[in-house]
Every structure is written in structure tokens, then in C-alpha cells.
mmCIF file with all atom_site columns, C-alpha atoms in Angstrom:
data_model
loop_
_atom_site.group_PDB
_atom_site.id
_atom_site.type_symbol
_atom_site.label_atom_id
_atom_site.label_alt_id
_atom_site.label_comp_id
_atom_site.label_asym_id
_atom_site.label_entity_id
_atom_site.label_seq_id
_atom_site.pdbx_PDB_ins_code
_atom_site.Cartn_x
_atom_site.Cartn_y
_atom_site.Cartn_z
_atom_site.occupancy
_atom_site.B_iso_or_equiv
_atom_site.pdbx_formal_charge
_atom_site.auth_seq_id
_atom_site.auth_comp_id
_atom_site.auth_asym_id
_atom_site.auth_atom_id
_atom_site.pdbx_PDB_model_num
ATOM 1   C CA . UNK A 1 1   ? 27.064  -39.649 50.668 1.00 0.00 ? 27  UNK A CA 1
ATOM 2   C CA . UNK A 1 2   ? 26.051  -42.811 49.542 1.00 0.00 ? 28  UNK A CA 1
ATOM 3   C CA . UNK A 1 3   ? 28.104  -45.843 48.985 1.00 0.00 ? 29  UNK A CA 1
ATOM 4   C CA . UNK A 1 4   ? 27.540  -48.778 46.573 1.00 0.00 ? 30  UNK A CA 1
ATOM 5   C CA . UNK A 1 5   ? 25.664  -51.322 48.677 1.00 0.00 ? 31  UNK A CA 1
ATOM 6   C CA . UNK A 1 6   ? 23.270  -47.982 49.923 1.00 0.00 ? 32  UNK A CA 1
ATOM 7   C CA . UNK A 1 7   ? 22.560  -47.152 46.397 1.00 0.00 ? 33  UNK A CA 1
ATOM 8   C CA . UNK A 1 8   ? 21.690  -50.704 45.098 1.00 0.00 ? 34  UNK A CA 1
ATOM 9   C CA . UNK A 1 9   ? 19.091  -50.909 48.374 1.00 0.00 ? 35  UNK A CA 1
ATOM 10  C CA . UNK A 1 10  ? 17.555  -47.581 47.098 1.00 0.00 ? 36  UNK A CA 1
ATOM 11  C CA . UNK A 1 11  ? 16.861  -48.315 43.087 1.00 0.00 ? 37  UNK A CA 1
ATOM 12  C CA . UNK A 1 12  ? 16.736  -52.016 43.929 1.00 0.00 ? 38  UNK A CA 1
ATOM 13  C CA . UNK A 1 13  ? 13.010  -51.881 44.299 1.00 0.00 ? 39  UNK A CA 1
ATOM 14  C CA . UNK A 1 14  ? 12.285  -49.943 40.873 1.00 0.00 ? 40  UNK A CA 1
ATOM 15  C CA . UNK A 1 15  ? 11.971  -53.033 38.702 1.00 0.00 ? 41  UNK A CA 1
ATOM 16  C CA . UNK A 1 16  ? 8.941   -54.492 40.902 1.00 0.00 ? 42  UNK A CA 1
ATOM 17  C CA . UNK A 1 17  ? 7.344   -51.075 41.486 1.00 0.00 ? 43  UNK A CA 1
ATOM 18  C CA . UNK A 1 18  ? 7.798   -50.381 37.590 1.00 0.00 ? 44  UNK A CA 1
ATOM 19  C CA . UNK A 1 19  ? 6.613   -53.523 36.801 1.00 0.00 ? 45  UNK A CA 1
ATOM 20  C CA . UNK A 1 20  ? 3.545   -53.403 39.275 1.00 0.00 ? 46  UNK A CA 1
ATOM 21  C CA . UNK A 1 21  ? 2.655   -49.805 37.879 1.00 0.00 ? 47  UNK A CA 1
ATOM 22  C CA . UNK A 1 22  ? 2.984   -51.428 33.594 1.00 0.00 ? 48  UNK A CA 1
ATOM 23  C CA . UNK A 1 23  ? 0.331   -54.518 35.194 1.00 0.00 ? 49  UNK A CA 1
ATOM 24  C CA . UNK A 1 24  ? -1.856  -52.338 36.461 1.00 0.00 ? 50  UNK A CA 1
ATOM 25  C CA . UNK A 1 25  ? -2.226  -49.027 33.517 1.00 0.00 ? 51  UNK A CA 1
ATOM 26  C CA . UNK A 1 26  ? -2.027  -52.389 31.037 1.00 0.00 ? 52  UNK A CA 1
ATOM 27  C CA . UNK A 1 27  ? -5.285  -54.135 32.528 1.00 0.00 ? 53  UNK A CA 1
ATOM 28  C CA . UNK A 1 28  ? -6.813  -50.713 33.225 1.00 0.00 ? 54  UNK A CA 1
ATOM 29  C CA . UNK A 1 29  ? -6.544  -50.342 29.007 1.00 0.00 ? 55  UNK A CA 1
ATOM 30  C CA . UNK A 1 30  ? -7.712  -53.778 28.758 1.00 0.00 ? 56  UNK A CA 1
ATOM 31  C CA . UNK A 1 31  ? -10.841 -52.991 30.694 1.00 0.00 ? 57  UNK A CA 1
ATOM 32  C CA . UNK A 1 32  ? -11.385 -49.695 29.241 1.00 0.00 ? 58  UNK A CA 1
ATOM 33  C CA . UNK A 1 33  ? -10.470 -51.217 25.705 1.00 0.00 ? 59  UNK A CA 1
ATOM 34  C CA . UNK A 1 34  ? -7.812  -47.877 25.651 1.00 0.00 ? 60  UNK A CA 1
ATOM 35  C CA . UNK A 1 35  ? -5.288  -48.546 23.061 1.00 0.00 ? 61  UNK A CA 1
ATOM 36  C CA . UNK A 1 36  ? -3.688  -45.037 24.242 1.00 0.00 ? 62  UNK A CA 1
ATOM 37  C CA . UNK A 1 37  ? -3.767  -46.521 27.558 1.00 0.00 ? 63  UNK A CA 1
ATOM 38  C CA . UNK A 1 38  ? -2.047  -49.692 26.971 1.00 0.00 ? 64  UNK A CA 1
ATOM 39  C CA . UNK A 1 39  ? 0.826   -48.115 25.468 1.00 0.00 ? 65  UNK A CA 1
ATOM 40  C CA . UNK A 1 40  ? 1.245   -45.809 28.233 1.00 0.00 ? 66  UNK A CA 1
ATOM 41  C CA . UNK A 1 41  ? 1.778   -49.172 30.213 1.00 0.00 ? 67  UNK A CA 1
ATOM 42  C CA . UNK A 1 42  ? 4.380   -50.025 26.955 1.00 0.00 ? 68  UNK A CA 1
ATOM 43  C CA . UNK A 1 43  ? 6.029   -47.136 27.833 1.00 0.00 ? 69  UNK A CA 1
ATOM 44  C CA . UNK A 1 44  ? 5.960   -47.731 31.775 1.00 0.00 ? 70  UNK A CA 1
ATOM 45  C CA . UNK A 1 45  ? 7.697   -50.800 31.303 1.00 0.00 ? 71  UNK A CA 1
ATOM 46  C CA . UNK A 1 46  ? 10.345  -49.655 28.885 1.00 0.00 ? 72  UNK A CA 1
ATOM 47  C CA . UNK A 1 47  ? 11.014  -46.874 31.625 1.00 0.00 ? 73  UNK A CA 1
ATOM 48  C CA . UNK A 1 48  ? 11.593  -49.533 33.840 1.00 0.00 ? 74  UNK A CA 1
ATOM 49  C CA . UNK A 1 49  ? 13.671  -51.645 32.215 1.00 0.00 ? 75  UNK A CA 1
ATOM 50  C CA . UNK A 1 50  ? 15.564  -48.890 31.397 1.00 0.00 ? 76  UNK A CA 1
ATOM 51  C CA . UNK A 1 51  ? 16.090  -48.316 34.882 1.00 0.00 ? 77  UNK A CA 1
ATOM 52  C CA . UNK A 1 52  ? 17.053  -51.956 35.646 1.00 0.00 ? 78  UNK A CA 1
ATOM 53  C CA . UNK A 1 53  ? 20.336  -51.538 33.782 1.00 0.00 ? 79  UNK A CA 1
ATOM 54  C CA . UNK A 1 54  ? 21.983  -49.495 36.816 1.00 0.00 ? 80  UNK A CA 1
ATOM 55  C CA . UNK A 1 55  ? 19.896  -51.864 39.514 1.00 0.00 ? 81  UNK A CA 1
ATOM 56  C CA . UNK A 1 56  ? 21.689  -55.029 37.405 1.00 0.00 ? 82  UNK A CA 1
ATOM 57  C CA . UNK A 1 57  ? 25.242  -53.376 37.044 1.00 0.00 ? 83  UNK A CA 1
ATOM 58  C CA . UNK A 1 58  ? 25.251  -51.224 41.078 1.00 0.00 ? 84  UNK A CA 1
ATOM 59  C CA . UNK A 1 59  ? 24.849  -55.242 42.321 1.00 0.00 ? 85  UNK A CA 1
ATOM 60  C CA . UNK A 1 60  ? 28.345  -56.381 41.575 1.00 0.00 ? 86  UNK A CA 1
ATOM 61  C CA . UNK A 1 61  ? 29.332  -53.025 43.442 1.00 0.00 ? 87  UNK A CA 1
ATOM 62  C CA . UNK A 1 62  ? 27.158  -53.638 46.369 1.00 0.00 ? 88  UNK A CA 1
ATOM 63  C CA . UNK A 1 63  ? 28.663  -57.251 46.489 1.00 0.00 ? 89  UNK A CA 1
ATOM 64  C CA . UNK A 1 64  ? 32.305  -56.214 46.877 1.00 0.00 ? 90  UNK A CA 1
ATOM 65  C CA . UNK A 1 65  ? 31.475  -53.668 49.684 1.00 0.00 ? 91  UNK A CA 1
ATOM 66  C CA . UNK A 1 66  ? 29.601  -55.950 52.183 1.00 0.00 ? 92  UNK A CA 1
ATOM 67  C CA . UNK A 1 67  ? 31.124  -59.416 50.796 1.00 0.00 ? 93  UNK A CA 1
ATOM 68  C CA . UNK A 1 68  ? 33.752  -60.389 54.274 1.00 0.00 ? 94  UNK A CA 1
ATOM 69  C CA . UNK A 1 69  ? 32.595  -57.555 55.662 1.00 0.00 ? 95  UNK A CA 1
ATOM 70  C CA . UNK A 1 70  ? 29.832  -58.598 57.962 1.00 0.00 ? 96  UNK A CA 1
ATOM 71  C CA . UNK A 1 71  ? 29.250  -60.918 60.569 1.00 0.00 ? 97  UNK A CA 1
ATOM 72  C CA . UNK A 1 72  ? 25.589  -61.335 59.870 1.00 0.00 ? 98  UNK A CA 1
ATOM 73  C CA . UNK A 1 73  ? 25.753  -61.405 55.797 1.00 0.00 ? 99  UNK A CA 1
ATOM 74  C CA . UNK A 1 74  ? 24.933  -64.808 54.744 1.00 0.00 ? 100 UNK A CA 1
ATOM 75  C CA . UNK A 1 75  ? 27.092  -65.089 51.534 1.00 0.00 ? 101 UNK A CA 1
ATOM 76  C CA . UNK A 1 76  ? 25.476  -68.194 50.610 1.00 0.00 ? 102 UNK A CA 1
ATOM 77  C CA . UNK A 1 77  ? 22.849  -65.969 49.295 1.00 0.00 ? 103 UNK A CA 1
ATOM 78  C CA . UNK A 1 78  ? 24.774  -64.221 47.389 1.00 0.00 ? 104 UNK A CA 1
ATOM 79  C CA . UNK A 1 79  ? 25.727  -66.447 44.224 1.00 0.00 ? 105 UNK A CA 1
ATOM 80  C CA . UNK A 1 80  ? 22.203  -67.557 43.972 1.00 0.00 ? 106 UNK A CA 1
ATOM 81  C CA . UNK A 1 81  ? 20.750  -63.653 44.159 1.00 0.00 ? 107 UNK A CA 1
ATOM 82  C CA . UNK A 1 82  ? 23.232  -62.717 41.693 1.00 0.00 ? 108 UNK A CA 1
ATOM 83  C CA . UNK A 1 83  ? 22.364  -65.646 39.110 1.00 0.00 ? 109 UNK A CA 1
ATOM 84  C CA . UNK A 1 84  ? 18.730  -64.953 39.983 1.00 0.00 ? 110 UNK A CA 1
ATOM 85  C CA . UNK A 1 85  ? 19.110  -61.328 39.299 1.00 0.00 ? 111 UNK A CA 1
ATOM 86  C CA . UNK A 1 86  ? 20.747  -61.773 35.853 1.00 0.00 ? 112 UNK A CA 1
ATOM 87  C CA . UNK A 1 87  ? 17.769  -64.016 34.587 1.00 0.00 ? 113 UNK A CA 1
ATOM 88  C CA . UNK A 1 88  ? 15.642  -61.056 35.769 1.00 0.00 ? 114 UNK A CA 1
ATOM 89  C CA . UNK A 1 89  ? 17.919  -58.107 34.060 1.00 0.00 ? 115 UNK A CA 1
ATOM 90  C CA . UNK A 1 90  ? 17.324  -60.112 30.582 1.00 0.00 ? 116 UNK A CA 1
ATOM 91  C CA . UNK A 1 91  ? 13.894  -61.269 30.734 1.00 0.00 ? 117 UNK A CA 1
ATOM 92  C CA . UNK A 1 92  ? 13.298  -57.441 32.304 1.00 0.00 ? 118 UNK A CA 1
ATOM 93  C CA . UNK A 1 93  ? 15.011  -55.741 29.321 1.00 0.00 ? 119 UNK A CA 1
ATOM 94  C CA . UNK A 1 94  ? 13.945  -58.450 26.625 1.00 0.00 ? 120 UNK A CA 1
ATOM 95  C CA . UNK A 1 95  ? 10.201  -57.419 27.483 1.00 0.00 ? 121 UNK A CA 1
ATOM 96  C CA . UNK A 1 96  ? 11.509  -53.558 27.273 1.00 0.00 ? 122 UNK A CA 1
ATOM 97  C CA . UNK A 1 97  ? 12.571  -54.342 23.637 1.00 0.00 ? 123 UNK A CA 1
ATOM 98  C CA . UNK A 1 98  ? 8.972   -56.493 23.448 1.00 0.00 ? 124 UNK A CA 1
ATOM 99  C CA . UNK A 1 99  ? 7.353   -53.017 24.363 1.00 0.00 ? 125 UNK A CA 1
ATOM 100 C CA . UNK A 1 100 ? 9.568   -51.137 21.873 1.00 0.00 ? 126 UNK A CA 1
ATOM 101 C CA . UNK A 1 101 ? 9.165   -53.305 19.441 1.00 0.00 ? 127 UNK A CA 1
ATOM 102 C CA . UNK A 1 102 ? 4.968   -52.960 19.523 1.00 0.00 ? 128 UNK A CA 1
ATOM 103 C CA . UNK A 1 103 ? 5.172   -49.079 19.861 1.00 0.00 ? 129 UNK A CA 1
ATOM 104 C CA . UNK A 1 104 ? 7.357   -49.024 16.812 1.00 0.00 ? 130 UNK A CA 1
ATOM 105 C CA . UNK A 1 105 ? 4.648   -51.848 14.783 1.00 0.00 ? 131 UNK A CA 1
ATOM 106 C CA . UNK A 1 106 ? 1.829   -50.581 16.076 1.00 0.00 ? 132 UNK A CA 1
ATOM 107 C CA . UNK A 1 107 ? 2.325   -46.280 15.498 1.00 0.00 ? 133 UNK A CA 1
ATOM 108 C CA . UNK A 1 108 ? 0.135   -46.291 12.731 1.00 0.00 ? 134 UNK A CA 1
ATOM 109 C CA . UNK A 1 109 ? -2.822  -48.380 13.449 1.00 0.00 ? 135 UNK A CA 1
ATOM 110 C CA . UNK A 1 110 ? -4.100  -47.203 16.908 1.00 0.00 ? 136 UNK A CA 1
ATOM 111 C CA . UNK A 1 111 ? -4.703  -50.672 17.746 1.00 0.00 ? 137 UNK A CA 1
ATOM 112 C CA . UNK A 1 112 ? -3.088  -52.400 20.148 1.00 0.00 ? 138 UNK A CA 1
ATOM 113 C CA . UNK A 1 113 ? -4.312  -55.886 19.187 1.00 0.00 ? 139 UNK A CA 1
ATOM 114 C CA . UNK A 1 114 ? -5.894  -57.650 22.552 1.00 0.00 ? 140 UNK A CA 1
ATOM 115 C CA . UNK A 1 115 ? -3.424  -60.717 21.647 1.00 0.00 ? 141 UNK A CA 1
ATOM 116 C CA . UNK A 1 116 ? -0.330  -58.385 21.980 1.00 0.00 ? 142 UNK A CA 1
ATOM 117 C CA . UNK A 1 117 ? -1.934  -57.249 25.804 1.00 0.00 ? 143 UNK A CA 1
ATOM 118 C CA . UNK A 1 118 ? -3.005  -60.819 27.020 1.00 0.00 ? 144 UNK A CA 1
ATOM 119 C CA . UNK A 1 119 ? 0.894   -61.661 25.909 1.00 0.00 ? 145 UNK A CA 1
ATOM 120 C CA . UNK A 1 120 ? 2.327   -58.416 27.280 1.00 0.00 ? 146 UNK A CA 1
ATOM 121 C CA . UNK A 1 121 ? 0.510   -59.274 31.023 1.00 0.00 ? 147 UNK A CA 1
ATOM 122 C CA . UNK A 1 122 ? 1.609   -63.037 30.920 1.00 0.00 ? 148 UNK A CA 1
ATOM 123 C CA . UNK A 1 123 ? 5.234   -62.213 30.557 1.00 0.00 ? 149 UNK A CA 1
ATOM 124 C CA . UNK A 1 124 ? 5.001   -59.346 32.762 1.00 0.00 ? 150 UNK A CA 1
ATOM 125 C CA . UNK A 1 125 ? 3.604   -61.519 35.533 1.00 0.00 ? 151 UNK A CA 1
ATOM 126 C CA . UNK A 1 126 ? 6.696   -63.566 35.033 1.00 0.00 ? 152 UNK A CA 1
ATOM 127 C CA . UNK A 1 127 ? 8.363   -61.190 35.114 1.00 0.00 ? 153 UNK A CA 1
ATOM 128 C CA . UNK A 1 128 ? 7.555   -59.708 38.232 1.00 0.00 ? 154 UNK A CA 1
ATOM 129 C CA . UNK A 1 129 ? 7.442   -63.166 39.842 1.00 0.00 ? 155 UNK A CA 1
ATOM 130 C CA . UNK A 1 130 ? 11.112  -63.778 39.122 1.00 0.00 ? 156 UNK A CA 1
ATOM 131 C CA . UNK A 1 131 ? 12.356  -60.272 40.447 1.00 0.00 ? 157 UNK A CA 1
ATOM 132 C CA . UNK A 1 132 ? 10.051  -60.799 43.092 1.00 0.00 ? 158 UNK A CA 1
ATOM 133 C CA . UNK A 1 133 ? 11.772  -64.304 43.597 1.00 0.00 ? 159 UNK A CA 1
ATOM 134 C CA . UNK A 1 134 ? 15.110  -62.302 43.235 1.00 0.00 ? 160 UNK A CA 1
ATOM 135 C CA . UNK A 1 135 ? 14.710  -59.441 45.641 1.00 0.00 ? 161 UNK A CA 1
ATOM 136 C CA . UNK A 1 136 ? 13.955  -62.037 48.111 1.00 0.00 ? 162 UNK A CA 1
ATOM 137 C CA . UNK A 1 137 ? 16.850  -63.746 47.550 1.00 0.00 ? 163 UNK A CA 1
ATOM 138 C CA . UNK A 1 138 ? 18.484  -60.140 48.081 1.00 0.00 ? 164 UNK A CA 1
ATOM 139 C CA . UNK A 1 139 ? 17.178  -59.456 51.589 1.00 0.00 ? 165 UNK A CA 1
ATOM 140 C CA . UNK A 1 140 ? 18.183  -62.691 52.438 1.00 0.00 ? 166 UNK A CA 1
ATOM 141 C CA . UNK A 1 141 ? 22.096  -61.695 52.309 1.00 0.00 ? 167 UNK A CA 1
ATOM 142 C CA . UNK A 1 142 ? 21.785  -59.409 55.400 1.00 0.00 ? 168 UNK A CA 1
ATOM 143 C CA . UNK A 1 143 ? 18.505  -59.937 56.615 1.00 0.00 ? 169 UNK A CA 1
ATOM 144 C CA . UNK A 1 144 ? 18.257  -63.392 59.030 1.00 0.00 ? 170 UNK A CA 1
ATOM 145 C CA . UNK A 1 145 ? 14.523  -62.329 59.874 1.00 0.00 ? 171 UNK A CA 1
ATOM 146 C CA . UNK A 1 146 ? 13.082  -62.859 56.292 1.00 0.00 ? 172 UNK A CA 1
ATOM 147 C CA . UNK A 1 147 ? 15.376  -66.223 56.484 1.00 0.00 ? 173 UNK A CA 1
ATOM 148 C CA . UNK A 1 148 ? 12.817  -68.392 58.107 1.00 0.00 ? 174 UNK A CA 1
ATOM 149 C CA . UNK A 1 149 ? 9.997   -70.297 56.737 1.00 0.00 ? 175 UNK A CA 1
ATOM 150 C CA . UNK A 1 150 ? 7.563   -68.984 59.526 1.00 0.00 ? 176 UNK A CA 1
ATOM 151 C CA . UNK A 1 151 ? 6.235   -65.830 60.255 1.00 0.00 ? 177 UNK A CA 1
ATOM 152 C CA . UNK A 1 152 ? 7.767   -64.476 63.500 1.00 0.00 ? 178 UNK A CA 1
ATOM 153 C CA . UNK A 1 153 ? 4.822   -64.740 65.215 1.00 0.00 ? 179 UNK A CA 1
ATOM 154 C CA . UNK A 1 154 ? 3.577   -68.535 63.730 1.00 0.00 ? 180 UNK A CA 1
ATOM 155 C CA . UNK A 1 155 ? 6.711   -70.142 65.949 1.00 0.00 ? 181 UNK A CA 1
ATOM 156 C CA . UNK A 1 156 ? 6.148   -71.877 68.898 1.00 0.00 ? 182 UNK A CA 1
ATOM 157 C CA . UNK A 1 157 ? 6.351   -69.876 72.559 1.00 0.00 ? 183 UNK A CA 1
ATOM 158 C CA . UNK A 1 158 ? 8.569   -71.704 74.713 1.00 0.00 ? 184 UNK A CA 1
ATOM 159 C CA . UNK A 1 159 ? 7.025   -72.594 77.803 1.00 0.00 ? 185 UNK A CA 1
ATOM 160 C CA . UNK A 1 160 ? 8.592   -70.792 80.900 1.00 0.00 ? 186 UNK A CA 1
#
């Protein structure tokens, strides 16, 4: 069975992956000047911002199960994932209702006009930079490794 702080770990990675997947079927369209195809990617990202409601909401959940209970859980990453994460959930969802918003305007006419895409990709690289930015923040509550600004293997040997 899984518990709280399991399930967050396990959809915590759908808003990246979603987002990654919307990117990459958007500029595909782009390319192949697809208007079909770029609102398949609309409809990618609504998916996934569908999908970051319970990733948002299992957080708070996740908090209060490993939150005193851990020797190695560095809570002083914990305020500033959670903040982090909430600027993600809305700009996240706000693009959803973007992608909404253009399926619904643009039903009729089978264009997808290239101004909507080029905006579409910049916020969705934003997007995926901040929940990039915030699942970092995340692994840095229980994970000291990803803590450092070196690579493991960049630090200095010490002599023998």
C-alpha cells in the first residue's frame, strides 16, 4: 500500500514529463506546419495540468508524513519547495486554461495561428523551467547527494 509521501514521489514527475511530451508534439507541428498536430500538444498539456492538481494537493500530505520524522530530511527545503511548487501549480494550470482557451477559439478555423505556438512554447519553457527548479528543490528535502554544488566525482580526492 502506498502512503502519502510514496504517492507524491510517484506522480511528482508527471508535470515535467507532460510538459516535455506538449514541447516536443508542439515544435514537431511547428515544423510540419500541422495545425492537427499542435493541438494534440494543446491537449497534452491540458492532460497534464490536469494531472498537476493531485501532484499540488498529495504535497501537503507528503509534508506531514516525513516532516520530524527523519534524521536526514532537511526541512529547510521544505518551505521553499512548497512556495516554489505553488507558483508552478498556477502558472501549470493557467497555461492548461491558455490551451483550453485556443481549442475552444480556434475549433472552427483549422488554424492554429504560428503567434499562438511561438507563445504557447515560450510559456511552456517557463514553465518547465520552474517545475524543473521546483522538483529540485523537492529532492533536496531527503536527498543530501543532489545537495552539493559539485558533481560527486568533480570534488577533490583527499590525499592518503
Amino acid at each position: 500500500m502506498m502512503n502519502a509521501a510514496h504517492f507524491h514521489l510517484v506522480i511528482n514527475h508527471v508535470p515535467i514529463i507532460g510538459s516535455m511530451m506538449a514541447i516536443f508534439v508542439l515544435i514537431v507541428g511547428m515544423i510540419k506546419k500541422s495545425d492537427d498536430v499542435k493541438k494534440v500538444s494543446a491537449l497534452v498539456l491540458i492532460l497534464t495540468a490536469l494531472l498537476t492538481i493531485p501532484v499540488y494537493l498529495s504535497g501537503g500530505k507528503a509534508q506531514g508524513k516525513i516532516e520530524g520524522n527523519y534524521e536526514d530530511v532537511d526541512e529547510q527545503f521544505i518551505n521553499t519547495h512548497e512556495e516554489s511548487a505553488f507558483y508552478s501549480f498556477v502558472l501549470m494550470d493557467i497555461t492548461g486554461a491558455v490551451a483550453i482557451i485556443a481549442l475552444f477559439v480556434f475549433r472552427k478555423p483549422k488554424i492554429l495561428p504560428n503567434s499562438f505556438s511561438i507563445t504557447l512554447l515560450v510559456i511552456l519553457l517557463i514553465v518547465i523551467s520552474l517545475m524543473t527548479y521546483t522538483a529540485n528543490l523537492g529532492g533536496k528535502i531527503h536527498h543530501p547527494e543532489i545537495r552539493e554544488d559539485t558533481m560527486p566525482w568533480e570534488k577533490p580526492v583527499p590525499p592518503k
